[in-house]
C-alpha cells in the first residue's frame, strides 16, 4: 500500500513543480508587461501636462503684450510663478 502511494506523491510533486515553474514564467511576463504599461502611461501623462504648460506660456506672452511688466519685478515674479507651476504640476 505504501508503494502505491509513493508514485502518487511523486506524480503530485511533479505536477506542483510544473505549476510553480509556470507561475514563475507568468510573473516574469506580467512584470515586463506592467513595466512597459507604466512607462507608456508616464509618457502619456507627461504629454498631457506639457500642453497646459505651453498654453499658459502663450497666455503669459499675450498678457505681457497687453500689459508689459516692469523689468525689476518681472524676473522675480516670473521665477516664482514658474516655480509654483512646476511644484503644482509635479515637475
PDB file of N, CA and C in Angstrom:
ATOM      1  N   UNK A   1       0.817  -1.193   0.000  1.00  0.00           N
ATOM      2  CA  UNK A   1       0.000   0.000   0.000  1.00  0.00           C
ATOM      3  C   UNK A   1       0.861   1.257   0.000  1.00  0.00           C
ATOM      4  N   UNK A   2       1.952   1.235   0.736  1.00  0.00           N
ATOM      5  CA  UNK A   2       2.833   2.394   0.755  1.00  0.00           C
ATOM      6  C   UNK A   2       3.511   2.591  -0.593  1.00  0.00           C
ATOM      7  N   UNK A   3       3.801   1.476  -1.267  1.00  0.00           N
ATOM      8  CA  UNK A   3       4.445   1.588  -2.573  1.00  0.00           C
ATOM      9  C   UNK A   3       3.528   2.245  -3.597  1.00  0.00           C
ATOM     10  N   UNK A   4       2.252   2.016  -3.515  1.00  0.00           N
ATOM     11  CA  UNK A   4       1.316   2.613  -4.467  1.00  0.00           C
ATOM     12  C   UNK A   4       1.123   4.107  -4.202  1.00  0.00           C
ATOM     13  N   UNK A   5       1.259   4.536  -2.949  1.00  0.00           N
ATOM     14  CA  UNK A   5       1.094   5.951  -2.641  1.00  0.00           C
ATOM     15  C   UNK A   5       2.333   6.761  -3.012  1.00  0.00           C
ATOM     16  N   UNK A   6       3.495   6.088  -3.076  1.00  0.00           N
ATOM     17  CA  UNK A   6       4.734   6.785  -3.431  1.00  0.00           C
ATOM     18  C   UNK A   6       4.694   7.324  -4.861  1.00  0.00           C
ATOM     19  N   UNK A   7       4.287   6.531  -5.846  1.00  0.00           N
ATOM     20  CA  UNK A   7       4.177   7.094  -7.201  1.00  0.00           C
ATOM     21  C   UNK A   7       3.149   8.225  -7.282  1.00  0.00           C
ATOM     22  N   UNK A   8       2.072   8.128  -6.516  1.00  0.00           N
ATOM     23  CA  UNK A   8       1.073   9.201  -6.497  1.00  0.00           C
ATOM     24  C   UNK A   8       1.671  10.488  -5.932  1.00  0.00           C
ATOM     25  N   UNK A   9       2.459  10.353  -4.867  1.00  0.00           N
ATOM     26  CA  UNK A   9       3.105  11.525  -4.277  1.00  0.00           C
ATOM     27  C   UNK A   9       4.104  12.131  -5.251  1.00  0.00           C
ATOM     28  N   UNK A  10       4.870  11.292  -5.930  1.00  0.00           N
ATOM     29  CA  UNK A  10       5.837  11.786  -6.919  1.00  0.00           C
ATOM     30  C   UNK A  10       5.117  12.486  -8.066  1.00  0.00           C
ATOM     31  N   UNK A  11       4.003  11.887  -8.497  1.00  0.00           N
ATOM     32  CA  UNK A  11       3.207  12.478  -9.574  1.00  0.00           C
ATOM     33  C   UNK A  11       2.665  13.846  -9.137  1.00  0.00           C
ATOM     34  N   UNK A  12       2.146  13.914  -7.924  1.00  0.00           N
ATOM     35  CA  UNK A  12       1.620  15.168  -7.390  1.00  0.00           C
ATOM     36  C   UNK A  12       2.726  16.211  -7.236  1.00  0.00           C
ATOM     37  N   UNK A  13       3.873  15.775  -6.729  1.00  0.00           N
ATOM     38  CA  UNK A  13       5.015  16.680  -6.577  1.00  0.00           C
ATOM     39  C   UNK A  13       5.478  17.203  -7.932  1.00  0.00           C
ATOM     40  N   UNK A  14       5.484  16.343  -8.928  1.00  0.00           N
ATOM     41  CA  UNK A  14       5.871  16.745 -10.280  1.00  0.00           C
ATOM     42  C   UNK A  14       4.893  17.784 -10.837  1.00  0.00           C
ATOM     43  N   UNK A  15       3.593  17.544 -10.618  1.00  0.00           N
ATOM     44  CA  UNK A  15       2.582  18.488 -11.086  1.00  0.00           C
ATOM     45  C   UNK A  15       2.722  19.837 -10.380  1.00  0.00           C
ATOM     46  N   UNK A  16       2.964  19.808  -9.076  1.00  0.00           N
ATOM     47  CA  UNK A  16       3.133  21.054  -8.325  1.00  0.00           C
ATOM     48  C   UNK A  16       4.380  21.809  -8.780  1.00  0.00           C
ATOM     49  N   UNK A  17       5.437  21.087  -9.061  1.00  0.00           N
ATOM     50  CA  UNK A  17       6.669  21.711  -9.554  1.00  0.00           C
ATOM     51  C   UNK A  17       6.421  22.368 -10.910  1.00  0.00           C
ATOM     52  N   UNK A  18       5.683  21.703 -11.763  1.00  0.00           N
ATOM     53  CA  UNK A  18       5.352  22.259 -13.080  1.00  0.00           C
ATOM     54  C   UNK A  18       4.503  23.535 -12.939  1.00  0.00           C
ATOM     55  N   UNK A  19       3.530  23.496 -12.037  1.00  0.00           N
ATOM     56  CA  UNK A  19       2.685  24.677 -11.790  1.00  0.00           C
ATOM     57  C   UNK A  19       3.538  25.830 -11.265  1.00  0.00           C
ATOM     58  N   UNK A  20       4.445  25.536 -10.359  1.00  0.00           N
ATOM     59  CA  UNK A  20       5.327  26.560  -9.806  1.00  0.00           C
ATOM     60  C   UNK A  20       6.176  27.190 -10.912  1.00  0.00           C
ATOM     61  N   UNK A  21       6.738  26.364 -11.780  1.00  0.00           N
ATOM     62  CA  UNK A  21       7.557  26.879 -12.890  1.00  0.00           C
ATOM     63  C   UNK A  21       6.725  27.771 -13.812  1.00  0.00           C
ATOM     64  N   UNK A  22       5.490  27.357 -14.089  1.00  0.00           N
ATOM     65  CA  UNK A  22       4.612  28.160 -14.945  1.00  0.00           C
ATOM     66  C   UNK A  22       4.271  29.499 -14.284  1.00  0.00           C
ATOM     67  N   UNK A  23       4.071  29.468 -12.977  1.00  0.00           N
ATOM     68  CA  UNK A  23       3.774  30.711 -12.255  1.00  0.00           C
ATOM     69  C   UNK A  23       4.972  31.655 -12.271  1.00  0.00           C
ATOM     70  N   UNK A  24       6.171  31.115 -12.163  1.00  0.00           N
ATOM     71  CA  UNK A  24       7.367  31.964 -12.243  1.00  0.00           C
ATOM     72  C   UNK A  24       7.480  32.612 -13.616  1.00  0.00           C
ATOM     73  N   UNK A  25       7.217  31.846 -14.681  1.00  0.00           N
ATOM     74  CA  UNK A  25       7.248  32.400 -16.040  1.00  0.00           C
ATOM     75  C   UNK A  25       6.187  33.487 -16.197  1.00  0.00           C
ATOM     76  N   UNK A  26       4.999  33.230 -15.672  1.00  0.00           N
ATOM     77  CA  UNK A  26       3.914  34.207 -15.744  1.00  0.00           C
ATOM     78  C   UNK A  26       4.282  35.489 -15.003  1.00  0.00           C
ATOM     79  N   UNK A  27       4.924  35.343 -13.855  1.00  0.00           N
ATOM     80  CA  UNK A  27       5.345  36.511 -13.081  1.00  0.00           C
ATOM     81  C   UNK A  27       6.313  37.379 -13.884  1.00  0.00           C
ATOM     82  N   UNK A  28       7.247  36.750 -14.579  1.00  0.00           N
ATOM     83  CA  UNK A  28       8.223  37.493 -15.387  1.00  0.00           C
ATOM     84  C   UNK A  28       7.513  38.242 -16.516  1.00  0.00           C
ATOM     85  N   UNK A  29       6.596  37.554 -17.190  1.00  0.00           N
ATOM     86  CA  UNK A  29       5.861  38.176 -18.302  1.00  0.00           C
ATOM     87  C   UNK A  29       5.003  39.333 -17.798  1.00  0.00           C
ATOM     88  N   UNK A  30       4.299  39.123 -16.691  1.00  0.00           N
ATOM     89  CA  UNK A  30       3.452  40.183 -16.143  1.00  0.00           C
ATOM     90  C   UNK A  30       4.272  41.382 -15.683  1.00  0.00           C
ATOM     91  N   UNK A  31       5.409  41.120 -15.064  1.00  0.00           N
ATOM     92  CA  UNK A  31       6.262  42.213 -14.605  1.00  0.00           C
ATOM     93  C   UNK A  31       6.746  43.051 -15.778  1.00  0.00           C
ATOM     94  N   UNK A  32       7.161  42.397 -16.852  1.00  0.00           N
ATOM     95  CA  UNK A  32       7.613  43.127 -18.044  1.00  0.00           C
ATOM     96  C   UNK A  32       6.454  43.902 -18.659  1.00  0.00           C
ATOM     97  N   UNK A  33       5.298  43.272 -18.718  1.00  0.00           N
ATOM     98  CA  UNK A  33       4.135  43.917 -19.318  1.00  0.00           C
ATOM     99  C   UNK A  33       3.714  45.143 -18.512  1.00  0.00           C
ATOM    100  N   UNK A  34       3.643  45.005 -17.195  1.00  0.00           N
ATOM    101  CA  UNK A  34       3.251  46.135 -16.360  1.00  0.00           C
ATOM    102  C   UNK A  34       4.305  47.232 -16.372  1.00  0.00           C
ATOM    103  N   UNK A  35       5.560  46.847 -16.491  1.00  0.00           N
ATOM    104  CA  UNK A  35       6.622  47.834 -16.563  1.00  0.00           C
ATOM    105  C   UNK A  35       6.473  48.675 -17.828  1.00  0.00           C
ATOM    106  N   UNK A  36       6.223  48.009 -18.958  1.00  0.00           N
ATOM    107  CA  UNK A  36       6.004  48.723 -20.220  1.00  0.00           C
ATOM    108  C   UNK A  36       4.770  49.613 -20.139  1.00  0.00           C
ATOM    109  N   UNK A  37       3.710  49.093 -19.533  1.00  0.00           N
ATOM    110  CA  UNK A  37       2.482  49.868 -19.390  1.00  0.00           C
ATOM    111  C   UNK A  37       2.709  51.091 -18.509  1.00  0.00           C
ATOM    112  N   UNK A  38       3.466  50.911 -17.427  1.00  0.00           N
ATOM    113  CA  UNK A  38       3.769  52.018 -16.527  1.00  0.00           C
ATOM    114  C   UNK A  38       4.566  53.099 -17.265  1.00  0.00           C
ATOM    115  N   UNK A  39       5.532  52.701 -18.069  1.00  0.00           N
ATOM    116  CA  UNK A  39       6.336  53.650 -18.844  1.00  0.00           C
ATOM    117  C   UNK A  39       5.452  54.391 -19.854  1.00  0.00           C
ATOM    118  N   UNK A  40       4.588  53.640 -20.534  1.00  0.00           N
ATOM    119  CA  UNK A  40       3.689  54.250 -21.520  1.00  0.00           C
ATOM    120  C   UNK A  40       2.749  55.255 -20.856  1.00  0.00           C
ATOM    121  N   UNK A  41       2.179  54.886 -19.720  1.00  0.00           N
ATOM    122  CA  UNK A  41       1.270  55.793 -19.014  1.00  0.00           C
ATOM    123  C   UNK A  41       2.005  57.034 -18.526  1.00  0.00           C
ATOM    124  N   UNK A  42       3.247  56.870 -18.103  1.00  0.00           N
ATOM    125  CA  UNK A  42       4.049  58.006 -17.660  1.00  0.00           C
ATOM    126  C   UNK A  42       4.283  58.975 -18.814  1.00  0.00           C
ATOM    127  N   UNK A  43       4.599  58.445 -19.997  1.00  0.00           N
ATOM    128  CA  UNK A  43       4.798  59.305 -21.171  1.00  0.00           C
ATOM    129  C   UNK A  43       3.503  60.034 -21.532  1.00  0.00           C
ATOM    130  N   UNK A  44       2.386  59.328 -21.473  1.00  0.00           N
ATOM    131  CA  UNK A  44       1.101  59.963 -21.789  1.00  0.00           C
ATOM    132  C   UNK A  44       0.783  61.090 -20.810  1.00  0.00           C
ATOM    133  N   UNK A  45       1.047  60.871 -19.531  1.00  0.00           N
ATOM    134  CA  UNK A  45       0.804  61.911 -18.532  1.00  0.00           C
ATOM    135  C   UNK A  45       1.720  63.112 -18.762  1.00  0.00           C
ATOM    136  N   UNK A  46       2.980  62.842 -19.130  1.00  0.00           N
ATOM    137  CA  UNK A  46       3.911  63.935 -19.418  1.00  0.00           C
ATOM    138  C   UNK A  46       3.384  64.787 -20.574  1.00  0.00           C
ATOM    139  N   UNK A  47       2.887  64.118 -21.631  1.00  0.00           N
ATOM    140  CA  UNK A  47       2.334  64.843 -22.777  1.00  0.00           C
ATOM    141  C   UNK A  47       1.129  65.680 -22.361  1.00  0.00           C
ATOM    142  N   UNK A  48       0.269  65.099 -21.521  1.00  0.00           N
ATOM    143  CA  UNK A  48      -0.923  65.823 -21.066  1.00  0.00           C
ATOM    144  C   UNK A  48      -0.539  67.054 -20.252  1.00  0.00           C
ATOM    145  N   UNK A  49       0.542  66.961 -19.508  1.00  0.00           N
ATOM    146  CA  UNK A  49       0.969  68.093 -18.684  1.00  0.00           C
ATOM    147  C   UNK A  49       1.680  69.166 -19.507  1.00  0.00           C
ATOM    148  N   UNK A  50       2.354  68.769 -20.575  1.00  0.00           N
ATOM    149  CA  UNK A  50       3.086  69.749 -21.376  1.00  0.00           C
ATOM    150  C   UNK A  50       2.153  70.708 -22.117  1.00  0.00           C
ATOM    151  N   UNK A  51       1.008  70.216 -22.548  1.00  0.00           N
ATOM    152  CA  UNK A  51       0.077  71.076 -23.279  1.00  0.00           C
ATOM    153  C   UNK A  51      -0.404  72.256 -22.432  1.00  0.00           C
ATOM    154  N   UNK A  52      -0.863  72.042 -21.191  1.00  0.00           N
ATOM    155  CA  UNK A  52      -1.278  73.198 -20.379  1.00  0.00           C
ATOM    156  C   UNK A  52      -0.121  74.147 -20.074  1.00  0.00           C
ATOM    157  N   UNK A  53       1.087  73.605 -19.888  1.00  0.00           N
ATOM    158  CA  UNK A  53       2.242  74.468 -19.636  1.00  0.00           C
ATOM    159  C   UNK A  53       2.480  75.364 -20.847  1.00  0.00           C
ATOM    160  N   UNK A  54       2.395  74.780 -22.030  1.00  0.00           N
ATOM    161  CA  UNK A  54       2.586  75.559 -23.264  1.00  0.00           C
ATOM    162  C   UNK A  54       1.482  76.615 -23.400  1.00  0.00           C
ATOM    163  N   UNK A  55       0.248  76.225 -23.124  1.00  0.00           N
ATOM    164  CA  UNK A  55      -0.859  77.169 -23.228  1.00  0.00           C
ATOM    165  C   UNK A  55      -0.709  78.311 -22.223  1.00  0.00           C
ATOM    166  N   UNK A  56      -0.251  77.991 -21.016  1.00  0.00           N
ATOM    167  CA  UNK A  56      -0.028  79.040 -20.015  1.00  0.00           C
ATOM    168  C   UNK A  56       1.075  79.999 -20.464  1.00  0.00           C
ATOM    169  N   UNK A  57       2.125  79.448 -21.037  1.00  0.00           N
ATOM    170  CA  UNK A  57       3.214  80.302 -21.541  1.00  0.00           C
ATOM    171  C   UNK A  57       2.712  81.237 -22.628  1.00  0.00           C
ATOM    172  N   UNK A  58       1.890  80.702 -23.526  1.00  0.00           N
ATOM    173  CA  UNK A  58       1.336  81.532 -24.600  1.00  0.00           C
ATOM    174  C   UNK A  58       0.440  82.632 -24.019  1.00  0.00           C
ATOM    175  N   UNK A  59      -0.378  82.282 -23.024  1.00  0.00           N
ATOM    176  CA  UNK A  59      -1.240  83.281 -22.392  1.00  0.00           C
ATOM    177  C   UNK A  59      -0.416  84.345 -21.676  1.00  0.00           C
ATOM    178  N   UNK A  60       0.664  83.927 -21.023  1.00  0.00           N
ATOM    179  CA  UNK A  60       1.532  84.894 -20.347  1.00  0.00           C
ATOM    180  C   UNK A  60       2.156  85.855 -21.354  1.00  0.00           C
ATOM    181  N   UNK A  61       2.561  85.334 -22.516  1.00  0.00           N
ATOM    182  CA  UNK A  61       3.147  86.209 -23.544  1.00  0.00           C
ATOM    183  C   UNK A  61       2.103  87.182 -24.068  1.00  0.00           C
ATOM    184  N   UNK A  62       0.885  86.705 -24.271  1.00  0.00           N
ATOM    185  CA  UNK A  62      -0.203  87.582 -24.720  1.00  0.00           C
ATOM    186  C   UNK A  62      -0.472  88.671 -23.680  1.00  0.00           C
ATOM    187  N   UNK A  63      -0.489  88.262 -22.409  1.00  0.00           N
ATOM    188  CA  UNK A  63      -0.719  89.196 -21.325  1.00  0.00           C
ATOM    189  C   UNK A  63       0.409  90.230 -21.248  1.00  0.00           C
ATOM    190  N   UNK A  64       1.637  89.785 -21.464  1.00  0.00           N
ATOM    191  CA  UNK A  64       2.780  90.708 -21.452  1.00  0.00           C
ATOM    192  C   UNK A  64       2.696  91.719 -22.602  1.00  0.00           C
ATOM    193  N   UNK A  65       2.121  91.324 -23.720  1.00  0.00           N
ATOM    194  CA  UNK A  65       1.949  92.255 -24.839  1.00  0.00           C
ATOM    195  C   UNK A  65       0.940  93.342 -24.470  1.00  0.00           C
ATOM    196  N   UNK A  66      -0.119  92.926 -23.788  1.00  0.00           N
ATOM    197  CA  UNK A  66      -1.171  93.870 -23.402  1.00  0.00           C
ATOM    198  C   UNK A  66      -0.700  94.774 -22.269  1.00  0.00           C
ATOM    199  N   UNK A  67      -0.054  94.173 -21.281  1.00  0.00           N
ATOM    200  CA  UNK A  67       0.365  94.902 -20.098  1.00  0.00           C
ATOM    201  C   UNK A  67       1.822  94.545 -19.790  1.00  0.00           C
ATOM    202  N   UNK A  68       2.767  95.243 -20.414  1.00  0.00           N
ATOM    203  CA  UNK A  68       4.176  94.891 -20.197  1.00  0.00           C
ATOM    204  C   UNK A  68       4.580  95.104 -18.733  1.00  0.00           C
ATOM    205  N   UNK A  69       5.190  94.083 -18.133  1.00  0.00           N
ATOM    206  CA  UNK A  69       5.620  94.202 -16.734  1.00  0.00           C
ATOM    207  C   UNK A  69       6.882  95.046 -16.613  1.00  0.00           C
ATOM    208  N   UNK A  70       7.112  95.592 -15.421  1.00  0.00           N
ATOM    209  CA  UNK A  70       8.343  96.341 -15.199  1.00  0.00           C
ATOM    210  C   UNK A  70       9.501  95.357 -15.123  1.00  0.00           C
ATOM    211  N   UNK A  71      10.718  95.812 -15.451  1.00  0.00           N
ATOM    212  CA  UNK A  71      11.872  94.918 -15.514  1.00  0.00           C
ATOM    213  C   UNK A  71      12.286  94.376 -14.153  1.00  0.00           C
ATOM    214  N   UNK A  72      12.151  95.143 -13.103  1.00  0.00           N
ATOM    215  CA  UNK A  72      12.578  94.699 -11.773  1.00  0.00           C
ATOM    216  C   UNK A  72      11.709  93.568 -11.251  1.00  0.00           C
ATOM    217  N   UNK A  73      10.418  93.720 -11.382  1.00  0.00           N
ATOM    218  CA  UNK A  73       9.519  92.712 -10.822  1.00  0.00           C
ATOM    219  C   UNK A  73       9.352  91.516 -11.749  1.00  0.00           C
ATOM    220  N   UNK A  74       9.704  91.644 -13.021  1.00  0.00           N
ATOM    221  CA  UNK A  74       9.500  90.565 -13.982  1.00  0.00           C
ATOM    222  C   UNK A  74      10.276  89.324 -13.629  1.00  0.00           C
ATOM    223  N   UNK A  75      11.546  89.473 -13.342  1.00  0.00           N
ATOM    224  CA  UNK A  75      12.391  88.313 -13.080  1.00  0.00           C
ATOM    225  C   UNK A  75      11.936  87.572 -11.833  1.00  0.00           C
ATOM    226  N   UNK A  76      11.693  88.304 -10.753  1.00  0.00           N
ATOM    227  CA  UNK A  76      11.264  87.672  -9.511  1.00  0.00           C
ATOM    228  C   UNK A  76       9.886  87.041  -9.652  1.00  0.00           C
ATOM    229  N   UNK A  77       8.960  87.772 -10.259  1.00  0.00           N
ATOM    230  CA  UNK A  77       7.585  87.309 -10.402  1.00  0.00           C
ATOM    231  C   UNK A  77       7.518  86.086 -11.328  1.00  0.00           C
ATOM    232  N   UNK A  78       8.196  86.158 -12.461  1.00  0.00           N
ATOM    233  CA  UNK A  78       8.194  85.057 -13.432  1.00  0.00           C
ATOM    234  C   UNK A  78       8.806  83.801 -12.833  1.00  0.00           C
ATOM    235  N   UNK A  79       9.909  83.968 -12.111  1.00  0.00           N
ATOM    236  CA  UNK A  79      10.570  82.826 -11.491  1.00  0.00           C
ATOM    237  C   UNK A  79       9.675  82.182 -10.451  1.00  0.00           C
ATOM    238  N   UNK A  80       9.015  82.992  -9.637  1.00  0.00           N
ATOM    239  CA  UNK A  80       8.143  82.433  -8.596  1.00  0.00           C
ATOM    240  C   UNK A  80       6.929  81.745  -9.206  1.00  0.00           C
ATOM    241  N   UNK A  81       6.381  82.295 -10.281  1.00  0.00           N
ATOM    242  CA  UNK A  81       5.237  81.662 -10.952  1.00  0.00           C
ATOM    243  C   UNK A  81       5.662  80.344 -11.568  1.00  0.00           C
ATOM    244  N   UNK A  82       6.799  80.343 -12.260  1.00  0.00           N
ATOM    245  CA  UNK A  82       7.293  79.112 -12.878  1.00  0.00           C
ATOM    246  C   UNK A  82       7.542  78.052 -11.820  1.00  0.00           C
ATOM    247  N   UNK A  83       8.172  78.447 -10.726  1.00  0.00           N
ATOM    248  CA  UNK A  83       8.460  77.510  -9.639  1.00  0.00           C
ATOM    249  C   UNK A  83       7.158  76.957  -9.063  1.00  0.00           C
ATOM    250  N   UNK A  84       6.190  77.829  -8.852  1.00  0.00           N
ATOM    251  CA  UNK A  84       4.895  77.398  -8.299  1.00  0.00           C
ATOM    252  C   UNK A  84       4.175  76.455  -9.241  1.00  0.00           C
ATOM    253  N   UNK A  85       4.207  76.770 -10.542  1.00  0.00           N
ATOM    254  CA  UNK A  85       3.553  75.902 -11.521  1.00  0.00           C
ATOM    255  C   UNK A  85       4.218  74.537 -11.563  1.00  0.00           C
ATOM    256  N   UNK A  86       5.538  74.531 -11.532  1.00  0.00           N
ATOM    257  CA  UNK A  86       6.250  73.257 -11.582  1.00  0.00           C
ATOM    258  C   UNK A  86       5.941  72.432 -10.345  1.00  0.00           C
ATOM    259  N   UNK A  87       5.871  73.060  -9.198  1.00  0.00           N
ATOM    260  CA  UNK A  87       5.531  72.331  -7.987  1.00  0.00           C
ATOM    261  C   UNK A  87       4.115  71.803  -8.054  1.00  0.00           C
ATOM    262  N   UNK A  88       3.203  72.644  -8.546  1.00  0.00           N
ATOM    263  CA  UNK A  88       1.812  72.244  -8.637  1.00  0.00           C
ATOM    264  C   UNK A  88       1.622  71.094  -9.615  1.00  0.00           C
ATOM    265  N   UNK A  89       2.342  71.123 -10.727  1.00  0.00           N
ATOM    266  CA  UNK A  89       2.171  70.118 -11.765  1.00  0.00           C
ATOM    267  C   UNK A  89       3.039  68.898 -11.541  1.00  0.00           C
ATOM    268  N   UNK A  90       3.892  68.920 -10.563  1.00  0.00           N
ATOM    269  CA  UNK A  90       4.684  67.735 -10.238  1.00  0.00           C
ATOM    270  C   UNK A  90       5.973  67.603 -11.008  1.00  0.00           C
ATOM    271  N   UNK A  91       6.516  68.686 -11.532  1.00  0.00           N
ATOM    272  CA  UNK A  91       7.792  68.616 -12.255  1.00  0.00           C
ATOM    273  C   UNK A  91       8.920  68.811 -11.274  1.00  0.00           C
TER     274      UNK A  91
END
